[in-house]
């Protein structure tokens, strides 16, 4: 199981003072040294955390795998084409949200997403679609020619009782299997932490977990290297 570390929240802290520290680029280098298999950043339309400069520098220094999360807009497509991340993960984006709240409606917005996929894939960028774990979305992602899907684990992570948690876990496993059978790679993420990650890490069809907030939060107390090593150990077991 690969672990990709989202370093947005290092930038969130930096932007609190609009200064130049802490630097998410330095965080990405440390993450790789600690054993992360990839680095993810979300360049948001409002630039609330990651800045264009971060993305460009990350492209130069990240040696593992650089995944750029972005909304399917013209502005973002042209930035991605210029920077050339290894992977783009298309996500829905609303200015007023605190974080990405739901998956992309691939089934309903196929006509808008199709040219975006072609524009990115045409430049050799692998495209992943961040979707809720429901059959219609998985099938629509496959029909659109997505290389990868990332299953939204938010409902699983936020489950308030064991029955709901197990139900959400089952949905994740079924949809991971469906996507795998349809020939797509499968990642998962959102809200995963040191307590809830293990069950998702055990789903065989999931190749990669994308985790940010819990790792950066823990790093405040134990350091980034240890926070990543501990998470890597949990997802590798
Ligand atoms: N995957 C996607 C598509 C996301 O939007 C996010 C949040 O930026 C994550 C994974 C990571 O979520 P978290 O920060 O809750 O670990």
PDB file of C-alpha atoms and ligand atoms in Angstrom:
ATOM      1  CA  UNK A   1       0.000   0.000   0.000  1.00  0.00           C
ATOM      2  CA  UNK A   2       1.417   3.356  -1.027  1.00  0.00           C
ATOM      3  CA  UNK A   3       1.127   6.361   1.273  1.00  0.00           C
ATOM      4  CA  UNK A   4       0.910   9.795  -0.315  1.00  0.00           C
ATOM      5  CA  UNK A   5       1.172  12.722   2.054  1.00  0.00           C
ATOM      6  CA  UNK A   6      -0.860  15.879   1.542  1.00  0.00           C
ATOM      7  CA  UNK A   7       1.178  18.895   2.689  1.00  0.00           C
ATOM      8  CA  UNK A   8      -1.575  21.546   2.275  1.00  0.00           C
ATOM      9  CA  UNK A   9      -1.773  22.117   5.999  1.00  0.00           C
ATOM     10  CA  UNK A  10       1.856  23.144   6.292  1.00  0.00           C
ATOM     11  CA  UNK A  11       0.883  25.888   3.863  1.00  0.00           C
ATOM     12  CA  UNK A  12      -2.254  26.653   5.910  1.00  0.00           C
ATOM     13  CA  UNK A  13      -0.009  27.455   8.859  1.00  0.00           C
ATOM     14  CA  UNK A  14       2.302  29.594   6.710  1.00  0.00           C
ATOM     15  CA  UNK A  15      -0.632  31.546   5.255  1.00  0.00           C
ATOM     16  CA  UNK A  16      -1.881  32.350   8.758  1.00  0.00           C
ATOM     17  CA  UNK A  17       0.919  34.946   8.820  1.00  0.00           C
ATOM     18  CA  UNK A  18       1.279  35.329   5.050  1.00  0.00           C
ATOM     19  CA  UNK A  19       4.997  34.703   5.500  1.00  0.00           C
ATOM     20  CA  UNK A  20       7.369  32.175   4.035  1.00  0.00           C
ATOM     21  CA  UNK A  21       7.525  29.631   6.867  1.00  0.00           C
ATOM     22  CA  UNK A  22       6.790  26.819   7.441  1.00  0.00           C
ATOM     23  CA  UNK A  23       7.475  25.841   3.839  1.00  0.00           C
ATOM     24  CA  UNK A  24       5.399  22.969   2.393  1.00  0.00           C
ATOM     25  CA  UNK A  25       8.228  22.304  -0.066  1.00  0.00           C
ATOM     26  CA  UNK A  26      10.595  21.542   2.817  1.00  0.00           C
ATOM     27  CA  UNK A  27       7.815  19.399   4.312  1.00  0.00           C
ATOM     28  CA  UNK A  28       7.526  17.429   1.079  1.00  0.00           C
ATOM     29  CA  UNK A  29      11.268  16.700   1.056  1.00  0.00           C
ATOM     30  CA  UNK A  30      11.152  15.526   4.670  1.00  0.00           C
ATOM     31  CA  UNK A  31       8.083  13.417   3.881  1.00  0.00           C
ATOM     32  CA  UNK A  32       9.946  11.638   1.108  1.00  0.00           C
ATOM     33  CA  UNK A  33      12.951  11.067   3.371  1.00  0.00           C
ATOM     34  CA  UNK A  34      10.640   9.580   5.997  1.00  0.00           C
ATOM     35  CA  UNK A  35       9.265   7.064   3.487  1.00  0.00           C
ATOM     36  CA  UNK A  36       6.255   8.720   1.851  1.00  0.00           C
ATOM     37  CA  UNK A  37       5.554   7.248  -1.581  1.00  0.00           C
ATOM     38  CA  UNK A  38       4.179  10.486  -2.946  1.00  0.00           C
ATOM     39  CA  UNK A  39       3.257  14.101  -2.237  1.00  0.00           C
ATOM     40  CA  UNK A  40      -0.139  15.707  -2.840  1.00  0.00           C
ATOM     41  CA  UNK A  41      -1.154  19.335  -2.927  1.00  0.00           C
ATOM     42  CA  UNK A  42      -4.456  20.997  -3.680  1.00  0.00           C
ATOM     43  CA  UNK A  43      -4.049  24.256  -5.595  1.00  0.00           C
ATOM     44  CA  UNK A  44      -7.345  25.908  -4.763  1.00  0.00           C
ATOM     45  CA  UNK A  45      -8.903  28.664  -6.813  1.00  0.00           C
ATOM     46  CA  UNK A  46      -8.692  31.025  -3.803  1.00  0.00           C
ATOM     47  CA  UNK A  47      -5.041  29.999  -3.041  1.00  0.00           C
ATOM     48  CA  UNK A  48      -5.906  29.681   0.633  1.00  0.00           C
ATOM     49  CA  UNK A  49      -2.966  27.381   1.336  1.00  0.00           C
ATOM     50  CA  UNK A  50      -0.828  26.079  -1.537  1.00  0.00           C
ATOM     51  CA  UNK A  51       0.525  28.834  -3.841  1.00  0.00           C
ATOM     52  CA  UNK A  52       1.590  28.594  -7.486  1.00  0.00           C
ATOM     53  CA  UNK A  53       5.213  28.935  -6.373  1.00  0.00           C
ATOM     54  CA  UNK A  54       4.865  25.848  -4.151  1.00  0.00           C
ATOM     55  CA  UNK A  55       3.565  23.717  -6.987  1.00  0.00           C
ATOM     56  CA  UNK A  56       6.349  24.784  -9.346  1.00  0.00           C
ATOM     57  CA  UNK A  57       9.063  24.110  -6.779  1.00  0.00           C
ATOM     58  CA  UNK A  58       7.502  20.795  -5.818  1.00  0.00           C
ATOM     59  CA  UNK A  59       7.630  19.710  -9.449  1.00  0.00           C
ATOM     60  CA  UNK A  60      11.369  20.346  -9.380  1.00  0.00           C
ATOM     61  CA  UNK A  61      12.164  18.612  -6.092  1.00  0.00           C
ATOM     62  CA  UNK A  62       9.669  15.773  -5.592  1.00  0.00           C
ATOM     63  CA  UNK A  63      11.333  12.573  -6.688  1.00  0.00           C
ATOM     64  CA  UNK A  64       8.585  10.081  -5.824  1.00  0.00           C
ATOM     65  CA  UNK A  65       5.164  10.998  -7.212  1.00  0.00           C
ATOM     66  CA  UNK A  66       3.501  14.403  -7.384  1.00  0.00           C
ATOM     67  CA  UNK A  67      -0.276  14.459  -7.325  1.00  0.00           C
ATOM     68  CA  UNK A  68      -1.987  17.815  -7.937  1.00  0.00           C
ATOM     69  CA  UNK A  69      -5.544  18.077  -6.690  1.00  0.00           C
ATOM     70  CA  UNK A  70      -7.567  20.666  -8.563  1.00  0.00           C
ATOM     71  CA  UNK A  71     -11.001  21.732  -9.685  1.00  0.00           C
ATOM     72  CA  UNK A  72     -11.772  21.014 -13.361  1.00  0.00           C
ATOM     73  CA  UNK A  73     -11.456  24.643 -14.459  1.00  0.00           C
ATOM     74  CA  UNK A  74      -9.693  26.190 -17.462  1.00  0.00           C
ATOM     75  CA  UNK A  75      -7.234  28.033 -15.221  1.00  0.00           C
ATOM     76  CA  UNK A  76      -6.215  24.868 -13.399  1.00  0.00           C
ATOM     77  CA  UNK A  77      -5.938  22.811 -16.578  1.00  0.00           C
ATOM     78  CA  UNK A  78      -3.490  25.285 -18.053  1.00  0.00           C
ATOM     79  CA  UNK A  79      -1.419  25.363 -14.823  1.00  0.00           C
ATOM     80  CA  UNK A  80      -1.321  21.553 -14.731  1.00  0.00           C
ATOM     81  CA  UNK A  81      -0.281  21.401 -18.379  1.00  0.00           C
ATOM     82  CA  UNK A  82       2.523  23.854 -17.694  1.00  0.00           C
ATOM     83  CA  UNK A  83       3.784  22.258 -14.456  1.00  0.00           C
ATOM     84  CA  UNK A  84       3.284  18.608 -15.418  1.00  0.00           C
ATOM     85  CA  UNK A  85       2.512  16.742 -12.178  1.00  0.00           C
ATOM     86  CA  UNK A  86       2.614  12.931 -12.394  1.00  0.00           C
ATOM     87  CA  UNK A  87      -1.075  12.769 -11.551  1.00  0.00           C
ATOM     88  CA  UNK A  88      -3.991  15.168 -11.384  1.00  0.00           C
ATOM     89  CA  UNK A  89      -6.883  14.388  -9.070  1.00  0.00           C
ATOM     90  CA  UNK A  90     -10.006  16.242 -10.112  1.00  0.00           C
ATOM     91  CA  UNK A  91     -12.095  17.357  -7.152  1.00  0.00           C
ATOM     92  CA  UNK A  92     -15.192  19.505  -6.738  1.00  0.00           C
ATOM     93  CA  UNK A  93     -14.488  22.839  -5.096  1.00  0.00           C
ATOM     94  CA  UNK A  94     -16.616  25.411  -3.360  1.00  0.00           C
ATOM     95  CA  UNK A  95     -15.127  28.615  -1.973  1.00  0.00           C
ATOM     96  CA  UNK A  96     -17.055  28.509   1.276  1.00  0.00           C
ATOM     97  CA  UNK A  97     -16.131  24.943   2.224  1.00  0.00           C
ATOM     98  CA  UNK A  98     -13.493  24.209   4.877  1.00  0.00           C
ATOM     99  CA  UNK A  99     -12.264  21.182   2.945  1.00  0.00           C
ATOM    100  CA  UNK A 100     -13.422  19.115  -0.039  1.00  0.00           C
ATOM    101  CA  UNK A 101     -16.870  18.021   1.079  1.00  0.00           C
ATOM    102  CA  UNK A 102     -18.078  15.467  -1.423  1.00  0.00           C
ATOM    103  CA  UNK A 103     -16.998  13.557  -4.469  1.00  0.00           C
ATOM    104  CA  UNK A 104     -17.203  14.794  -8.050  1.00  0.00           C
ATOM    105  CA  UNK A 105     -20.507  14.205  -9.792  1.00  0.00           C
ATOM    106  CA  UNK A 106     -18.918  12.361 -12.697  1.00  0.00           C
ATOM    107  CA  UNK A 107     -22.185  10.782 -13.765  1.00  0.00           C
ATOM    108  CA  UNK A 108     -23.940  14.177 -14.016  1.00  0.00           C
ATOM    109  CA  UNK A 109     -21.048  16.246 -15.372  1.00  0.00           C
ATOM    110  CA  UNK A 110     -19.430  13.883 -17.881  1.00  0.00           C
ATOM    111  CA  UNK A 111     -19.767  16.387 -20.749  1.00  0.00           C
ATOM    112  CA  UNK A 112     -17.837  19.023 -18.755  1.00  0.00           C
ATOM    113  CA  UNK A 113     -15.198  16.619 -17.455  1.00  0.00           C
ATOM    114  CA  UNK A 114     -14.451  14.851 -20.705  1.00  0.00           C
ATOM    115  CA  UNK A 115     -12.453  17.703 -22.350  1.00  0.00           C
ATOM    116  CA  UNK A 116     -10.553  18.244 -19.095  1.00  0.00           C
ATOM    117  CA  UNK A 117      -9.491  14.590 -18.984  1.00  0.00           C
ATOM    118  CA  UNK A 118      -8.434  14.637 -22.616  1.00  0.00           C
ATOM    119  CA  UNK A 119      -6.429  17.874 -22.158  1.00  0.00           C
ATOM    120  CA  UNK A 120      -4.513  16.404 -19.216  1.00  0.00           C
ATOM    121  CA  UNK A 121      -4.067  12.873 -20.536  1.00  0.00           C
ATOM    122  CA  UNK A 122      -2.921  14.366 -23.831  1.00  0.00           C
ATOM    123  CA  UNK A 123       0.075  15.772 -21.930  1.00  0.00           C
ATOM    124  CA  UNK A 124       0.876  12.404 -20.377  1.00  0.00           C
ATOM    125  CA  UNK A 125      -0.677  13.230 -16.991  1.00  0.00           C
ATOM    126  CA  UNK A 126      -2.442  10.353 -15.220  1.00  0.00           C
ATOM    127  CA  UNK A 127      -5.944  11.447 -14.212  1.00  0.00           C
ATOM    128  CA  UNK A 128      -7.776  10.396 -11.072  1.00  0.00           C
ATOM    129  CA  UNK A 129     -11.350  11.333 -10.181  1.00  0.00           C
ATOM    130  CA  UNK A 130     -12.297  11.860  -6.532  1.00  0.00           C
ATOM    131  CA  UNK A 131     -15.714  10.236  -6.143  1.00  0.00           C
ATOM    132  CA  UNK A 132     -18.141   8.992  -3.541  1.00  0.00           C
ATOM    133  CA  UNK A 133     -18.231   5.194  -3.244  1.00  0.00           C
ATOM    134  CA  UNK A 134     -21.382   4.624  -5.317  1.00  0.00           C
ATOM    135  CA  UNK A 135     -21.744   2.366  -8.384  1.00  0.00           C
ATOM    136  CA  UNK A 136     -23.017   5.071 -10.772  1.00  0.00           C
ATOM    137  CA  UNK A 137     -19.956   7.232 -10.141  1.00  0.00           C
ATOM    138  CA  UNK A 138     -17.498   4.357 -10.537  1.00  0.00           C
ATOM    139  CA  UNK A 139     -19.125   3.306 -13.821  1.00  0.00           C
ATOM    140  CA  UNK A 140     -19.192   6.907 -15.068  1.00  0.00           C
ATOM    141  CA  UNK A 141     -15.482   7.331 -14.230  1.00  0.00           C
ATOM    142  CA  UNK A 142     -14.673   4.235 -16.250  1.00  0.00           C
ATOM    143  CA  UNK A 143     -16.823   5.349 -19.169  1.00  0.00           C
ATOM    144  CA  UNK A 144     -15.042   8.679 -19.196  1.00  0.00           C
ATOM    145  CA  UNK A 145     -11.663   6.961 -19.463  1.00  0.00           C
ATOM    146  CA  UNK A 146     -10.273   7.871 -16.019  1.00  0.00           C
ATOM    147  CA  UNK A 147      -6.990   6.145 -15.207  1.00  0.00           C
ATOM    148  CA  UNK A 148      -7.669   6.151 -11.481  1.00  0.00           C
ATOM    149  CA  UNK A 149     -10.390   6.871  -8.993  1.00  0.00           C
ATOM    150  CA  UNK A 150      -9.927   8.086  -5.449  1.00  0.00           C
ATOM    151  CA  UNK A 151     -12.709   6.911  -3.178  1.00  0.00           C
ATOM    152  CA  UNK A 152     -13.956   9.524  -0.707  1.00  0.00           C
ATOM    153  CA  UNK A 153     -13.566   8.011   2.763  1.00  0.00           C
ATOM    154  CA  UNK A 154     -15.242  10.919   4.574  1.00  0.00           C
ATOM    155  CA  UNK A 155     -18.453   9.082   5.459  1.00  0.00           C
ATOM    156  CA  UNK A 156     -16.474   6.124   6.790  1.00  0.00           C
ATOM    157  CA  UNK A 157     -14.208   8.416   8.819  1.00  0.00           C
ATOM    158  CA  UNK A 158     -17.108  10.388  10.260  1.00  0.00           C
ATOM    159  CA  UNK A 159     -19.304   7.380  11.122  1.00  0.00           C
ATOM    160  CA  UNK A 160     -20.686   7.809  14.622  1.00  0.00           C
ATOM    161  CA  UNK A 161     -21.322   4.140  15.375  1.00  0.00           C
ATOM    162  CA  UNK A 162     -19.785   0.805  14.472  1.00  0.00           C
ATOM    163  CA  UNK A 163     -22.675  -0.338  12.272  1.00  0.00           C
ATOM    164  CA  UNK A 164     -22.389   2.764  10.080  1.00  0.00           C
ATOM    165  CA  UNK A 165     -18.623   2.452   9.985  1.00  0.00           C
ATOM    166  CA  UNK A 166     -18.837  -1.167   8.817  1.00  0.00           C
ATOM    167  CA  UNK A 167     -21.489  -0.298   6.260  1.00  0.00           C
ATOM    168  CA  UNK A 168     -19.326   2.491   4.821  1.00  0.00           C
ATOM    169  CA  UNK A 169     -16.289   0.214   4.822  1.00  0.00           C
ATOM    170  CA  UNK A 170     -18.211  -2.405   2.851  1.00  0.00           C
ATOM    171  CA  UNK A 171     -19.212   0.222   0.285  1.00  0.00           C
ATOM    172  CA  UNK A 172     -15.570   1.266  -0.075  1.00  0.00           C
ATOM    173  CA  UNK A 173     -14.469  -2.324  -0.591  1.00  0.00           C
ATOM    174  CA  UNK A 174     -17.208  -3.091  -3.136  1.00  0.00           C
ATOM    175  CA  UNK A 175     -16.505   0.046  -5.134  1.00  0.00           C
ATOM    176  CA  UNK A 176     -12.747  -0.536  -5.023  1.00  0.00           C
ATOM    177  CA  UNK A 177     -13.317  -4.024  -6.419  1.00  0.00           C
ATOM    178  CA  UNK A 178     -15.660  -2.718  -9.099  1.00  0.00           C
ATOM    179  CA  UNK A 179     -13.174  -0.052 -10.208  1.00  0.00           C
ATOM    180  CA  UNK A 180     -10.324  -2.548 -10.208  1.00  0.00           C
ATOM    181  CA  UNK A 181     -12.335  -4.927 -12.405  1.00  0.00           C
ATOM    182  CA  UNK A 182     -13.068  -2.047 -14.776  1.00  0.00           C
ATOM    183  CA  UNK A 183      -9.317  -1.582 -15.143  1.00  0.00           C
ATOM    184  CA  UNK A 184      -8.842   1.582 -13.092  1.00  0.00           C
ATOM    185  CA  UNK A 185      -6.315   2.149 -10.340  1.00  0.00           C
ATOM    186  CA  UNK A 186      -7.828   2.824  -6.922  1.00  0.00           C
ATOM    187  CA  UNK A 187      -6.829   5.271  -4.226  1.00  0.00           C
ATOM    188  CA  UNK A 188      -8.740   6.403  -1.143  1.00  0.00           C
ATOM    189  CA  UNK A 189      -8.636   9.313   1.233  1.00  0.00           C
ATOM    190  CA  UNK A 190     -10.199  12.070   3.302  1.00  0.00           C
ATOM    191  CA  UNK A 191     -10.465  12.066   7.062  1.00  0.00           C
ATOM    192  CA  UNK A 192      -8.221   9.048   7.527  1.00  0.00           C
ATOM    193  CA  UNK A 193      -6.236   9.067  10.774  1.00  0.00           C
ATOM    194  CA  UNK A 194      -4.144   6.861  13.065  1.00  0.00           C
ATOM    195  CA  UNK A 195      -7.244   5.170  14.487  1.00  0.00           C
ATOM    196  CA  UNK A 196      -9.362   4.519  11.421  1.00  0.00           C
ATOM    197  CA  UNK A 197      -6.820   3.904   8.649  1.00  0.00           C
ATOM    198  CA  UNK A 198      -6.164   0.219   9.197  1.00  0.00           C
ATOM    199  CA  UNK A 199      -9.495  -1.109   7.886  1.00  0.00           C
ATOM    200  CA  UNK A 200      -9.171   0.859   4.660  1.00  0.00           C
ATOM    201  CA  UNK A 201      -5.540  -0.171   4.258  1.00  0.00           C
ATOM    202  CA  UNK A 202      -6.683  -3.782   4.280  1.00  0.00           C
ATOM    203  CA  UNK A 203      -8.847  -3.430   1.180  1.00  0.00           C
ATOM    204  CA  UNK A 204      -6.810  -5.264  -1.398  1.00  0.00           C
ATOM    205  CA  UNK A 205      -7.965  -3.338  -4.462  1.00  0.00           C
ATOM    206  CA  UNK A 206      -6.884  -0.025  -2.895  1.00  0.00           C
ATOM    207  CA  UNK A 207      -3.337   0.772  -4.012  1.00  0.00           C
ATOM    208  CA  UNK A 208      -2.802   4.139  -2.436  1.00  0.00           C
ATOM    209  CA  UNK A 209      -3.965   6.200   0.538  1.00  0.00           C
ATOM    210  CA  UNK A 210      -3.909   9.991   0.451  1.00  0.00           C
ATOM    211  CA  UNK A 211      -3.620  11.481   3.921  1.00  0.00           C
ATOM    212  CA  UNK A 212      -2.973  15.015   5.101  1.00  0.00           C
ATOM    213  CA  UNK A 213      -4.604  16.563   8.143  1.00  0.00           C
ATOM    214  CA  UNK A 214      -3.990  13.810  10.687  1.00  0.00           C
ATOM    215  CA  UNK A 215      -0.321  13.456   9.738  1.00  0.00           C
ATOM    216  CA  UNK A 216       0.437  17.184   9.816  1.00  0.00           C
ATOM    217  CA  UNK A 217      -1.493  17.554  13.086  1.00  0.00           C
ATOM    218  CA  UNK A 218       0.468  14.752  14.728  1.00  0.00           C
ATOM    219  CA  UNK A 219       3.722  16.140  13.358  1.00  0.00           C
ATOM    220  CA  UNK A 220       3.258  19.209  15.595  1.00  0.00           C
ATOM    221  CA  UNK A 221       3.821  16.978  18.594  1.00  0.00           C
ATOM    222  CA  UNK A 222       6.087  14.170  17.418  1.00  0.00           C
ATOM    223  CA  UNK A 223       7.768  15.687  14.345  1.00  0.00           C
ATOM    224  CA  UNK A 224       7.021  15.066  10.689  1.00  0.00           C
ATOM    225  CA  UNK A 225       9.416  12.171  10.267  1.00  0.00           C
ATOM    226  CA  UNK A 226       7.934  10.162  13.114  1.00  0.00           C
ATOM    227  CA  UNK A 227       4.352  11.045  12.149  1.00  0.00           C
ATOM    228  CA  UNK A 228       4.929   9.720   8.633  1.00  0.00           C
ATOM    229  CA  UNK A 229       6.805   6.619   9.751  1.00  0.00           C
ATOM    230  CA  UNK A 230       4.001   5.727  12.158  1.00  0.00           C
ATOM    231  CA  UNK A 231       1.362   6.150   9.457  1.00  0.00           C
ATOM    232  CA  UNK A 232       3.424   4.234   6.932  1.00  0.00           C
ATOM    233  CA  UNK A 233       3.714   1.359   9.365  1.00  0.00           C
ATOM    234  CA  UNK A 234      -0.068   1.299   9.920  1.00  0.00           C
ATOM    235  CA  UNK A 235      -0.889   1.272   6.201  1.00  0.00           C
ATOM    236  CA  UNK A 236       1.771  -1.295   5.323  1.00  0.00           C
ATOM    237  CA  UNK A 237       0.660  -3.932   7.826  1.00  0.00           C
TER     238      UNK A 237
HETATM  239  N1  LIG B   1      -7.937  13.272  -0.981  1.00  0.00           N
HETATM  240  C1  LIG B   1      -8.592  14.357  -1.441  1.00  0.00           C
HETATM  241  C2  LIG B   1      -9.161  14.303  -2.820  1.00  0.00           C
HETATM  242  C3  LIG B   1      -8.718  15.522  -0.660  1.00  0.00           C
HETATM  243  O1  LIG B   1      -9.379  16.590  -1.132  1.00  0.00           O
HETATM  244  C4  LIG B   1      -8.117  15.547   0.618  1.00  0.00           C
HETATM  245  C5  LIG B   1      -8.187  16.798   1.436  1.00  0.00           C
HETATM  246  O2  LIG B   1      -7.413  17.796   0.851  1.00  0.00           O
HETATM  247  C6  LIG B   1      -7.429  14.395   1.051  1.00  0.00           C
HETATM  248  C7  LIG B   1      -7.371  13.270   0.246  1.00  0.00           C
HETATM  249  C8  LIG B   1      -6.753  14.352   2.374  1.00  0.00           C
HETATM  250  O3  LIG B   1      -7.709  14.455   3.388  1.00  0.00           O
HETATM  251  P1  LIG B   1      -7.242  14.689   4.881  1.00  0.00           P
HETATM  252  O4  LIG B   1      -6.511  15.990   4.926  1.00  0.00           O
HETATM  253  O5  LIG B   1      -8.524  14.688   5.641  1.00  0.00           O
HETATM  254  O6  LIG B   1      -6.337  13.534   5.234  1.00  0.00           O
END
